[in-house]
PDB file of C-alpha atoms in Angstrom:
ATOM      1  CA  MET Y   1     -35.403  -2.076  -2.331  1.00  0.00           C
ATOM      2  CA  THR Y   2     -32.556   0.405  -2.703  1.00  0.00           C
ATOM      3  CA  SER Y   3     -29.734   0.586  -5.166  1.00  0.00           C
ATOM      4  CA  GLU Y   4     -26.307   2.123  -4.826  1.00  0.00           C
ATOM      5  CA  ALA Y   5     -23.981   3.342  -7.539  1.00  0.00           C
ATOM      6  CA  ILE Y   6     -20.941   1.292  -8.418  1.00  0.00           C
ATOM      7  CA  HIS Y   7     -17.852   3.496  -8.444  1.00  0.00           C
ATOM      8  CA  THR Y   8     -14.347   3.035  -9.753  1.00  0.00           C
ATOM      9  CA  LEU Y   9     -11.109   4.447  -8.499  1.00  0.00           C
ATOM     10  CA  HIS Y  10      -7.871   4.897 -10.429  1.00  0.00           C
ATOM     11  CA  ILE Y  11      -4.912   6.541  -8.715  1.00  0.00           C
ATOM     12  CA  VAL Y  12      -1.353   6.733 -10.012  1.00  0.00           C
ATOM     13  CA  GLN Y  13       1.377   8.391  -7.944  1.00  0.00           C
ATOM     14  CA  GLU Y  14       5.131   8.377  -8.577  1.00  0.00           C
ATOM     15  CA  ILE Y  15       8.161   9.349  -6.518  1.00  0.00           C
ATOM     16  CA  VAL Y  16      11.903   9.107  -6.912  1.00  0.00           C
ATOM     17  CA  ILE Y  17      13.707   7.440  -4.023  1.00  0.00           C
ATOM     18  CA  GLU Y  18      17.402   8.125  -3.496  1.00  0.00           C
ATOM     19  CA  SER Y  19      18.396   4.491  -3.041  1.00  0.00           C
ATOM     20  CA  SER Y  20      18.773   1.250  -4.929  1.00  0.00           C
ATOM     21  CA  PRO Y  21      15.645  -0.704  -5.908  1.00  0.00           C
ATOM     22  CA  GLU Y  22      16.586  -3.334  -3.297  1.00  0.00           C
ATOM     23  CA  ILE Y  23      16.577  -0.796  -0.463  1.00  0.00           C
ATOM     24  CA  ALA Y  24      13.391   0.857  -1.767  1.00  0.00           C
ATOM     25  CA  PHE Y  25      11.644  -2.534  -1.950  1.00  0.00           C
ATOM     26  CA  GLU Y  26      12.616  -3.337   1.654  1.00  0.00           C
ATOM     27  CA  ALA Y  27      11.269   0.078   2.700  1.00  0.00           C
ATOM     28  CA  ILE Y  28       7.924  -0.780   1.056  1.00  0.00           C
ATOM     29  CA  LEU Y  29       7.709  -4.085   2.929  1.00  0.00           C
ATOM     30  CA  ASP Y  30       8.556  -2.333   6.180  1.00  0.00           C
ATOM     31  CA  GLN Y  31       5.862   0.307   5.594  1.00  0.00           C
ATOM     32  CA  LEU Y  32       3.265  -2.370   4.844  1.00  0.00           C
ATOM     33  CA  GLY Y  33       4.097  -4.131   8.107  1.00  0.00           C
ATOM     34  CA  PRO Y  34       5.931  -3.049  11.263  1.00  0.00           C
ATOM     35  CA  ALA Y  35       6.454   0.631  10.312  1.00  0.00           C
ATOM     36  CA  SER Y  36       2.804   1.236   9.401  1.00  0.00           C
ATOM     37  CA  GLU Y  37       1.265   4.297  11.011  1.00  0.00           C
ATOM     38  CA  MET Y  38      -1.596   6.728  10.596  1.00  0.00           C
ATOM     39  CA  PRO Y  39      -0.929  10.203   9.134  1.00  0.00           C
ATOM     40  CA  ASP Y  40      -1.055  11.601  12.679  1.00  0.00           C
ATOM     41  CA  GLY Y  41       1.881   9.329  13.634  1.00  0.00           C
ATOM     42  CA  LYS Y  42      -0.230   6.867  15.614  1.00  0.00           C
ATOM     43  CA  PRO Y  43       0.967   3.256  15.104  1.00  0.00           C
ATOM     44  CA  PHE Y  44      -1.277   1.190  12.849  1.00  0.00           C
ATOM     45  CA  PRO Y  45      -0.635  -2.506  13.645  1.00  0.00           C
ATOM     46  CA  MET Y  46      -0.296  -4.171  10.240  1.00  0.00           C
ATOM     47  CA  LYS Y  47       1.187  -7.551   9.347  1.00  0.00           C
ATOM     48  CA  PHE Y  48       2.557  -8.349   5.913  1.00  0.00           C
ATOM     49  CA  GLU Y  49       3.531 -11.794   4.626  1.00  0.00           C
ATOM     50  CA  ALA Y  50       5.963 -11.253   1.736  1.00  0.00           C
ATOM     51  CA  TRP Y  51       5.219 -14.298  -0.446  1.00  0.00           C
ATOM     52  CA  PRO Y  52       2.656 -15.197  -3.148  1.00  0.00           C
ATOM     53  CA  GLY Y  53      -0.725 -15.555  -1.441  1.00  0.00           C
ATOM     54  CA  GLY Y  54       0.616 -13.894   1.709  1.00  0.00           C
ATOM     55  CA  ARG Y  55      -1.773 -11.789   3.745  1.00  0.00           C
ATOM     56  CA  TRP Y  56      -1.744  -8.100   4.531  1.00  0.00           C
ATOM     57  CA  PHE Y  57      -3.920  -7.438   7.557  1.00  0.00           C
ATOM     58  CA  ARG Y  58      -4.528  -5.196  10.519  1.00  0.00           C
ATOM     59  CA  ASP Y  59      -3.644  -7.162  13.646  1.00  0.00           C
ATOM     60  CA  LEU Y  60      -5.708  -6.155  16.671  1.00  0.00           C
ATOM     61  CA  GLY Y  61      -4.459  -9.049  18.814  1.00  0.00           C
ATOM     62  CA  ASN Y  62      -6.273 -12.102  20.204  1.00  0.00           C
ATOM     63  CA  ASN Y  63      -7.017 -13.365  16.660  1.00  0.00           C
ATOM     64  CA  THR Y  64      -8.984 -10.226  15.766  1.00  0.00           C
ATOM     65  CA  GLY Y  65      -8.344  -7.778  12.976  1.00  0.00           C
ATOM     66  CA  HIS Y  66      -9.199  -6.791   9.427  1.00  0.00           C
ATOM     67  CA  HIS Y  67      -8.051  -8.511   6.215  1.00  0.00           C
ATOM     68  CA  TRP Y  68      -6.779  -5.956   3.701  1.00  0.00           C
ATOM     69  CA  ALA Y  69      -5.290  -7.929   0.806  1.00  0.00           C
ATOM     70  CA  HIS Y  70      -3.361 -10.908  -0.485  1.00  0.00           C
ATOM     71  CA  VAL Y  71      -0.061 -10.780  -2.320  1.00  0.00           C
ATOM     72  CA  GLN Y  72      -0.882 -11.407  -5.959  1.00  0.00           C
ATOM     73  CA  VAL Y  73       2.642 -10.933  -7.368  1.00  0.00           C
ATOM     74  CA  ILE Y  74       5.970 -10.427  -5.621  1.00  0.00           C
ATOM     75  CA  LYS Y  75       9.175 -10.057  -7.657  1.00  0.00           C
ATOM     76  CA  PRO Y  76      11.772  -8.308  -5.489  1.00  0.00           C
ATOM     77  CA  PRO Y  77      13.009  -5.678  -6.082  1.00  0.00           C
ATOM     78  CA  THR Y  78      10.854  -4.555  -9.014  1.00  0.00           C
ATOM     79  CA  LEU Y  79       7.204  -5.489  -8.480  1.00  0.00           C
ATOM     80  CA  LEU Y  80       4.621  -6.029  -5.756  1.00  0.00           C
ATOM     81  CA  GLU Y  81       0.896  -6.447  -6.431  1.00  0.00           C
ATOM     82  CA  LEU Y  82      -1.857  -6.764  -3.837  1.00  0.00           C
ATOM     83  CA  CYS Y  83      -5.566  -7.487  -4.211  1.00  0.00           C
ATOM     84  CA  GLY Y  84      -8.357  -7.467  -1.662  1.00  0.00           C
ATOM     85  CA  PRO Y  85     -10.900  -5.317   0.170  1.00  0.00           C
ATOM     86  CA  MET Y  86      -8.199  -3.098   1.750  1.00  0.00           C
ATOM     87  CA  PHE Y  87      -9.775  -0.633   4.205  1.00  0.00           C
ATOM     88  CA  MET Y  88     -13.219  -0.945   2.609  1.00  0.00           C
ATOM     89  CA  SER Y  89     -15.719  -2.833   4.769  1.00  0.00           C
ATOM     90  CA  TYR Y  90     -18.335  -3.022   2.029  1.00  0.00           C
ATOM     91  CA  PRO Y  91     -18.610  -4.676  -1.413  1.00  0.00           C
ATOM     92  CA  ALA Y  92     -15.455  -3.530  -3.219  1.00  0.00           C
ATOM     93  CA  VAL Y  93     -12.316  -4.996  -4.724  1.00  0.00           C
ATOM     94  CA  ASN Y  94      -8.921  -3.288  -4.865  1.00  0.00           C
ATOM     95  CA  PHE Y  95      -5.723  -3.808  -6.819  1.00  0.00           C
ATOM     96  CA  VAL Y  96      -2.523  -2.057  -5.740  1.00  0.00           C
ATOM     97  CA  GLN Y  97       0.732  -2.222  -7.662  1.00  0.00           C
ATOM     98  CA  TYR Y  98       4.165  -1.002  -6.580  1.00  0.00           C
ATOM     99  CA  ARG Y  99       6.497  -0.928  -9.597  1.00  0.00           C
ATOM    100  CA  LEU Y 100      10.150   0.017  -9.067  1.00  0.00           C
ATOM    101  CA  ALA Y 101      12.682   0.914 -11.753  1.00  0.00           C
ATOM    102  CA  PRO Y 102      16.292   2.036 -11.406  1.00  0.00           C
ATOM    103  CA  GLU Y 103      16.883   5.609 -12.483  1.00  0.00           C
ATOM    104  CA  GLY Y 104      20.571   6.513 -12.272  1.00  0.00           C
ATOM    105  CA  ASN Y 105      21.569   6.166  -8.610  1.00  0.00           C
ATOM    106  CA  SER Y 106      17.913   6.358  -7.548  1.00  0.00           C
ATOM    107  CA  THR Y 107      14.718   4.352  -7.949  1.00  0.00           C
ATOM    108  CA  ARG Y 108      11.426   5.463  -9.461  1.00  0.00           C
ATOM    109  CA  LEU Y 109       8.447   4.050  -7.553  1.00  0.00           C
ATOM    110  CA  LYS Y 110       5.112   4.078  -9.349  1.00  0.00           C
ATOM    111  CA  LEU Y 111       2.084   3.225  -7.241  1.00  0.00           C
ATOM    112  CA  THR Y 112      -1.170   2.333  -8.980  1.00  0.00           C
ATOM    113  CA  HIS Y 113      -4.410   1.760  -7.064  1.00  0.00           C
ATOM    114  CA  ARG Y 114      -7.520   0.626  -8.883  1.00  0.00           C
ATOM    115  CA  ALA Y 115     -10.791  -0.270  -7.223  1.00  0.00           C
ATOM    116  CA  MET Y 116     -14.427  -0.861  -8.012  1.00  0.00           C
ATOM    117  CA  GLY Y 117     -17.505  -1.334  -5.904  1.00  0.00           C
ATOM    118  CA  LEU Y 118     -19.713   0.631  -3.548  1.00  0.00           C
ATOM    119  CA  ILE Y 119     -16.847   3.004  -2.739  1.00  0.00           C
ATOM    120  CA  ASN Y 120     -17.986   5.802  -0.452  1.00  0.00           C
ATOM    121  CA  GLU Y 121     -17.040   9.427  -1.038  1.00  0.00           C
ATOM    122  CA  GLU Y 122     -14.800   9.649   2.032  1.00  0.00           C
ATOM    123  CA  HIS Y 123     -12.641   6.805   0.726  1.00  0.00           C
ATOM    124  CA  ARG Y 124     -12.624   8.102  -2.866  1.00  0.00           C
ATOM    125  CA  THR Y 125     -11.196  11.437  -1.746  1.00  0.00           C
ATOM    126  CA  GLY Y 126      -9.136  10.403   1.304  1.00  0.00           C
ATOM    127  CA  VAL Y 127      -7.204   7.635  -0.399  1.00  0.00           C
ATOM    128  CA  VAL Y 128      -5.258  10.105  -2.572  1.00  0.00           C
ATOM    129  CA  GLU Y 129      -3.874  11.853   0.509  1.00  0.00           C
ATOM    130  CA  GLY Y 130      -3.322   8.507   2.231  1.00  0.00           C
ATOM    131  CA  TRP Y 131      -1.159   7.166  -0.595  1.00  0.00           C
ATOM    132  CA  ALA Y 132       0.862  10.394  -0.738  1.00  0.00           C
ATOM    133  CA  TYR Y 133       1.597   9.964   2.980  1.00  0.00           C
ATOM    134  CA  GLU Y 134       2.556   6.293   2.514  1.00  0.00           C
ATOM    135  CA  LEU Y 135       4.936   7.146  -0.332  1.00  0.00           C
ATOM    136  CA  LYS Y 136       6.553   9.878   1.768  1.00  0.00           C
ATOM    137  CA  LYS Y 137       7.112   7.375   4.603  1.00  0.00           C
ATOM    138  CA  ILE Y 138       8.605   4.810   2.176  1.00  0.00           C
ATOM    139  CA  GLN Y 139      10.931   7.510   0.825  1.00  0.00           C
ATOM    140  CA  GLU Y 140      12.049   8.479   4.357  1.00  0.00           C
ATOM    141  CA  ASN Y 141      12.566   4.840   5.359  1.00  0.00           C
ATOM    142  CA  ALA Y 142      14.646   4.137   2.232  1.00  0.00           C
ATOM    143  CA  ARG Y 143      16.726   7.263   2.858  1.00  0.00           C
ATOM    144  CA  ARG Y 144      17.517   6.061   6.405  1.00  0.00           C
ATOM    145  CA  ARG Y 145      18.392   2.563   5.140  1.00  0.00           C
ATOM    146  CA  ALA Y 146      20.618   3.912   2.353  1.00  0.00           C
ATOM    147  CA  SER Y 147      22.575   6.136   4.760  1.00  0.00           C
ATOM    148  CA  ARG Y 148      23.562   3.183   6.992  1.00  0.00           C
TER     149      ARG Y 148
END
């Protein structure tokens, strides 16, 4: 018999987006779905169902893929919460919260990711960089939307 250590993860990252909360929220939904890509720019085929209980999953076609999370709370344009295994194909549970607040003519986006389980070292360290990349892409998407 072997035993593995249970780990926790707690990440908080914030950015200011130069757009309204409505535009920033739409940019989040776009990044979770059709605009999703890997840090190297390679498309990452994700689907996102923007309603309570909706799924967030990697769509590999022909009814194959990987379930990432369910929508726990959705209150456009201020709050989105997701829970599920995310990218972890082992015993773990994740909670991700996107909280948006107006700040002058901009929007402050606070992302919180909490997890617990048999989280491997690669995921514990790589997820920080991954979220920073995702937030940068959301910021760019919102900037494009706001300039239209």
